[in-house]
Short mmCIF file of C-alpha atoms in Angstrom, two decimals:
data_model
loop_
_atom_site.label_atom_id
_atom_site.label_comp_id
_atom_site.label_asym_id
_atom_site.label_seq_id
_atom_site.Cartn_x
_atom_site.Cartn_y
_atom_site.Cartn_z
CA UNK A 28 11.60 335.98 203.91
CA UNK A 29 9.35 335.23 200.93
CA UNK A 30 11.79 332.49 199.73
CA UNK A 31 11.85 331.07 203.43
CA UNK A 32 8.04 330.99 203.53
CA UNK A 33 7.90 329.38 200.03
CA UNK A 34 10.35 326.66 201.09
CA UNK A 35 8.20 325.94 204.32
CA UNK A 36 5.02 325.80 202.18
CA UNK A 37 6.72 323.20 199.89
CA UNK A 38 7.94 321.32 202.94
CA UNK A 39 4.61 321.09 204.53
CA UNK A 40 2.89 320.14 201.40
CA UNK A 41 5.41 317.21 200.83
CA UNK A 42 4.98 316.06 204.43
CA UNK A 43 1.12 316.17 203.83
CA UNK A 44 1.43 314.42 200.69
CA UNK A 45 3.62 311.80 202.32
CA UNK A 46 1.34 311.25 205.37
CA UNK A 47 -1.63 310.88 202.84
CA UNK A 48 0.13 308.25 200.70
CA UNK A 49 1.22 306.46 204.02
CA UNK A 50 -2.42 306.29 205.12
CA UNK A 51 -3.42 305.08 201.79
CA UNK A 52 -0.72 302.39 202.00
CA UNK A 53 -1.91 301.27 205.34
CA UNK A 54 -5.54 301.06 204.25
CA UNK A 55 -4.43 299.27 201.11
CA UNK A 56 -2.46 296.82 203.11
CA UNK A 57 -5.39 296.24 205.18
CA UNK A 58 -7.64 295.30 202.16
CA UNK A 59 -4.94 293.29 200.45
CA UNK A 60 -5.04 290.12 202.54
CA UNK A 61 -8.91 289.62 202.03
CA UNK A 62 -8.80 290.92 198.41
CA UNK A 63 -5.92 288.71 197.46
CA UNK A 64 -7.53 285.74 199.08
CA UNK A 65 -10.69 286.30 197.18
CA UNK A 66 -8.60 286.73 194.02
CA UNK A 67 -7.00 283.75 194.38
CA UNK A 68 -10.08 281.80 195.14
CA UNK A 69 -8.66 279.64 197.84
CA UNK A 70 -8.51 279.57 201.65
CA UNK A 71 -5.47 277.36 202.49
CA UNK A 72 -5.89 275.85 205.96
CA UNK A 73 -3.09 273.97 207.76
CA UNK A 74 -4.19 271.22 210.10
CA UNK A 75 -2.76 268.57 212.34
CA UNK A 76 -2.57 265.15 210.79
CA UNK A 77 -5.42 262.84 212.22
CA UNK A 78 -6.84 264.93 214.95
CA UNK A 79 -10.35 263.72 215.54
CA UNK A 80 -13.06 265.00 215.80
CA UNK A 81 -11.65 268.32 214.50
CA UNK A 82 -9.97 267.10 211.42
CA UNK A 83 -9.08 263.71 210.30
CA UNK A 84 -9.35 261.11 207.52
CA UNK A 85 -12.34 258.86 207.65
CA UNK A 86 -12.66 255.23 206.62
CA UNK A 87 -12.92 256.39 202.96
CA UNK A 88 -9.94 258.50 203.25
CA UNK A 89 -12.05 261.73 203.17
CA UNK A 90 -11.09 264.64 205.19
CA UNK A 91 -13.82 265.29 207.74
CA UNK A 92 -14.36 266.99 211.19
CA UNK A 93 -15.74 269.83 213.26
CA UNK A 94 -13.03 272.29 212.18
CA UNK A 95 -13.13 271.14 208.53
CA UNK A 96 -16.76 271.74 208.28
CA UNK A 97 -16.60 275.21 209.81
CA UNK A 98 -13.76 276.01 207.57
CA UNK A 99 -15.70 274.92 204.56
CA UNK A 100 -18.66 277.04 205.30
CA UNK A 101 -16.38 280.13 206.08
CA UNK A 102 -14.81 279.77 202.81
CA UNK A 103 -18.02 279.28 200.96
CA UNK A 104 -19.35 282.59 202.51
CA UNK A 105 -16.07 284.24 201.57
CA UNK A 106 -16.55 283.17 198.10
CA UNK A 107 -13.71 280.84 197.87
CA UNK A 108 -12.79 277.11 198.18
CA UNK A 109 -11.36 275.31 201.18
CA UNK A 110 -7.78 273.80 200.61
CA UNK A 111 -6.56 271.69 203.63
CA UNK A 112 -2.97 270.80 204.03
CA UNK A 113 -1.81 268.38 206.63
CA UNK A 114 1.10 270.22 208.44
CA UNK A 115 4.08 269.17 210.61
CA UNK A 116 3.03 270.45 213.94
CA UNK A 117 6.38 271.46 214.99
CA UNK A 118 6.77 273.64 211.87
CA UNK A 119 3.48 275.32 211.94
CA UNK A 120 4.67 278.71 212.49
CA UNK A 121 7.17 278.42 209.55
CA UNK A 122 4.33 277.07 207.21
CA UNK A 123 2.01 280.11 208.24
CA UNK A 124 4.85 282.86 207.87
CA UNK A 125 6.32 281.52 204.35
CA UNK A 126 2.98 281.62 202.82
CA UNK A 127 2.54 277.93 202.44
CA UNK A 128 -0.86 278.29 204.45
CA UNK A 129 -3.32 281.08 205.21
CA UNK A 130 -4.12 279.91 208.74
CA UNK A 131 -3.65 277.20 211.26
CA UNK A 132 -7.15 275.90 212.15
CA UNK A 133 -6.62 272.69 214.25
CA UNK A 134 -6.73 272.58 217.92
CA UNK A 135 -4.68 275.75 218.27
CA UNK A 136 -4.63 276.86 221.87
CA UNK A 137 -4.39 280.51 222.84
CA UNK A 138 -1.43 281.44 224.68
CA UNK A 139 0.14 284.74 225.71
CA UNK A 140 3.30 284.33 223.46
CA UNK A 141 1.08 283.17 220.59
CA UNK A 142 -1.13 286.42 220.87
CA UNK A 143 2.11 288.48 220.60
CA UNK A 144 3.46 286.46 217.50
CA UNK A 145 0.15 286.15 215.46
CA UNK A 146 -3.22 287.18 214.72
CA UNK A 147 -5.56 285.21 216.81
CA UNK A 148 -9.31 284.96 216.62
CA UNK A 149 -11.53 284.82 219.53
CA UNK A 150 -11.89 281.45 221.17
CA UNK A 151 -14.26 279.09 219.32
CA UNK A 152 -13.96 275.83 221.21
CA UNK A 153 -12.93 274.86 224.87
CA UNK A 154 -10.62 272.15 225.63
CA UNK A 155 -8.75 270.28 228.37
CA UNK A 156 -5.31 268.56 228.74
CA UNK A 157 -6.02 265.24 230.04
CA UNK A 158 -4.36 261.84 230.76
CA UNK A 159 -5.20 258.83 228.43
CA UNK A 160 -4.30 255.31 229.60
CA UNK A 161 -4.63 251.72 228.68
CA UNK A 162 -7.97 250.23 229.75
CA UNK A 163 -5.88 247.13 231.03
CA UNK A 164 -3.09 249.21 232.31
CA UNK A 165 -2.01 249.80 235.85
CA UNK A 166 -2.68 253.69 235.78
CA UNK A 167 -6.27 254.62 236.71
CA UNK A 168 -5.57 258.15 238.33
CA UNK A 169 -2.81 260.52 239.11
CA UNK A 170 -1.92 258.72 242.20
CA UNK A 171 -0.93 255.74 240.15
CA UNK A 172 1.85 257.68 238.10
CA UNK A 173 4.67 257.39 240.77
CA UNK A 174 7.92 256.65 238.65
CA UNK A 175 5.78 256.02 235.52
CA UNK A 176 6.69 257.01 231.85
CA UNK A 177 4.46 259.28 230.07
CA UNK A 178 4.31 260.64 226.63
CA UNK A 179 3.01 263.72 224.94
CA UNK A 180 3.38 265.34 221.26
CA UNK A 181 6.06 267.92 221.06
CA UNK A 182 5.35 271.44 220.54
CA UNK A 183 1.89 271.11 221.93
CA UNK A 184 0.12 272.70 225.03
CA UNK A 185 0.47 269.19 226.72
CA UNK A 186 3.90 270.40 227.73
CA UNK A 187 2.80 273.57 229.21
CA UNK A 188 0.00 271.58 231.15
CA UNK A 189 2.79 269.44 232.60
CA UNK A 190 5.14 272.26 233.65
CA UNK A 191 2.43 274.31 235.01
CA UNK A 192 1.53 271.42 237.54
CA UNK A 193 4.91 270.65 239.39
CA UNK A 194 3.56 268.22 241.85
CA UNK A 195 2.32 266.00 238.87
CA UNK A 196 5.50 266.38 236.97
CA UNK A 197 7.89 265.57 240.03
CA UNK A 198 5.91 262.35 240.63
CA UNK A 199 6.93 260.86 237.19
CA UNK A 200 9.61 258.67 236.21
CA UNK A 201 10.18 260.07 232.73
CA UNK A 202 8.54 262.22 229.99
CA UNK A 203 8.99 261.17 226.29
CA UNK A 204 8.15 263.73 223.42
CA UNK A 205 6.90 262.43 220.13
CA UNK A 206 6.63 264.08 216.72
CA UNK A 207 3.02 263.10 216.19
CA UNK A 208 0.07 261.72 218.33
CA UNK A 209 -0.03 258.53 216.44
CA UNK A 210 3.52 257.49 217.53
CA UNK A 211 2.75 258.30 221.02
CA UNK A 212 -0.55 256.47 221.00
CA UNK A 213 0.96 253.30 219.34
CA UNK A 214 3.62 253.20 222.27
CA UNK A 215 0.95 253.58 224.84
CA UNK A 216 -1.08 250.77 223.19
CA UNK A 217 1.83 248.26 223.45
CA UNK A 218 2.89 249.27 226.86
CA UNK A 219 6.04 251.11 225.87
CA UNK A 220 4.80 254.12 227.95
CA UNK A 221 2.14 254.20 230.96
CA UNK A 222 -0.02 257.24 229.87
CA UNK A 223 -0.14 260.14 227.57
CA UNK A 224 -1.09 263.85 228.13
CA UNK A 225 -3.10 265.07 225.17
CA UNK A 226 -6.20 267.23 224.10
CA UNK A 227 -9.31 266.21 225.73
CA UNK A 228 -11.46 266.36 222.67
CA UNK A 229 -9.24 264.05 220.87
CA UNK A 230 -8.82 261.60 223.94
CA UNK A 231 -12.55 261.26 224.70
CA UNK A 232 -13.05 260.63 220.86
CA UNK A 233 -10.52 257.73 221.04
CA UNK A 234 -11.89 256.39 224.20
CA UNK A 235 -15.68 256.45 223.24
CA UNK A 236 -15.87 256.41 219.58
CA UNK A 237 -13.16 254.12 217.89
CA UNK A 238 -13.03 250.95 219.98
CA UNK A 239 -9.39 251.60 220.86
CA UNK A 240 -8.30 250.12 224.36
CA UNK A 241 -8.03 253.46 226.00
CA UNK A 242 -9.63 255.24 229.12
CA UNK A 243 -9.47 258.91 230.19
CA UNK A 244 -8.51 259.95 233.63
CA UNK A 245 -11.70 262.23 234.35
CA UNK A 246 -9.58 264.91 236.29
CA UNK A 247 -8.03 267.25 233.60
CA UNK A 248 -4.37 268.80 234.07
CA UNK A 249 -5.46 272.26 232.66
CA UNK A 250 -8.20 274.07 230.74
CA UNK A 251 -7.77 275.95 227.48
CA UNK A 252 -9.31 277.63 224.57
CA UNK A 253 -8.86 276.95 220.75
CA UNK A 254 -8.56 279.81 218.13
CA UNK A 255 -7.88 280.07 214.48
CA UNK A 256 -4.23 281.44 213.85
CA UNK A 257 -3.52 283.99 211.12
CA UNK A 258 -0.32 285.99 210.32
CA UNK A 259 0.50 288.95 212.50
CA UNK A 260 0.26 291.46 209.51
CA UNK A 261 -2.99 290.16 208.43
CA UNK A 262 -5.40 290.84 211.08
CA UNK A 263 -8.12 291.99 208.46
CA UNK A 264 -8.35 288.47 207.30
CA UNK A 265 -8.77 287.26 210.79
CA UNK A 266 -11.46 289.91 211.43
CA UNK A 267 -13.26 288.93 208.25
CA UNK A 268 -13.41 285.27 209.24
CA UNK A 269 -14.69 286.16 212.85
CA UNK A 270 -17.39 288.25 211.34
CA UNK A 271 -18.53 285.34 209.22
CA UNK A 272 -18.29 283.01 212.29
CA UNK A 273 -20.63 285.18 214.20
CA UNK A 274 -23.13 285.31 211.21
CA UNK A 275 -23.01 281.49 211.38
CA UNK A 276 -23.84 281.57 214.98
CA UNK A 277 -26.83 283.89 214.34
CA UNK A 278 -28.28 281.73 211.51
CA UNK A 279 -27.72 278.51 213.44
CA UNK A 280 -25.16 276.92 211.34
CA UNK A 281 -22.59 276.71 214.11
CA UNK A 282 -24.93 274.89 216.45
CA UNK A 283 -25.97 272.37 213.57
CA UNK A 284 -22.18 271.60 212.85
CA UNK A 285 -21.41 271.36 216.63
CA UNK A 286 -24.31 269.21 217.67
CA UNK A 287 -23.38 266.74 214.60
CA UNK A 288 -19.88 266.29 216.00
CA UNK A 289 -20.38 266.66 219.77
CA UNK A 290 -23.96 265.85 220.19
CA UNK A 291 -24.74 269.38 221.48
CA UNK A 292 -23.65 273.01 220.92
CA UNK A 293 -20.38 273.26 222.53
CA UNK A 294 -19.15 276.34 220.50
CA UNK A 295 -17.66 279.59 222.26
CA UNK A 296 -18.20 281.75 219.42
CA UNK A 297 -20.13 284.89 220.47
CA UNK A 298 -20.21 283.79 224.22
#
């Protein structure tokens, strides 16, 4: 009996030690992503190439935009520098999971599958999927699309917007997917396609700020919200960025950046 009792005590002690170690490991893991980032001294942000007004190269070749300025300020308050890397949008998940980037911060729409696959922040900006057309083209509204050809960027929420509107989709002649926005817009400009479904914030920027020969059909296909995407196993880094963004709302920094790029405060942070 004494021997049995002694063995039980040892087993209980070992189990307790194991549980304690497991708890410490979990706690350490939660600290690792933030501490490792600070130790490295760099926040690596993946962004979609030429996606104004969120992230794009200006006439001097300098990376600018709403997302860029938010990320720069967040990085500063984290005590690190921002490194922005243009990514192939089709490959964004692989770039994130293999550690090439720390986050995707570039018009990343919140969806249920993405919530399950990654650590997403709260919404920080609202968006719509809209139809952009040529000013001198025949398409002025949805009713002009019978048998017409439209384009969109692959692996984007534009495809979801089309599929969620069967009456719109069934009225079309064909749908062409492009690797990037530029290729699709180039085809739209020369008349190879009749319209393009794209993010509203980008479409309105093109139509009103660039002198490009485009108009936006005012009725949106769908509404959505943007977030910042982190790896699934690094929610602590997401939480830290959220905390800083909320601080930036309180001290007026977010409103200042938003007003610079959109004319007024359009941020959803803390709302």
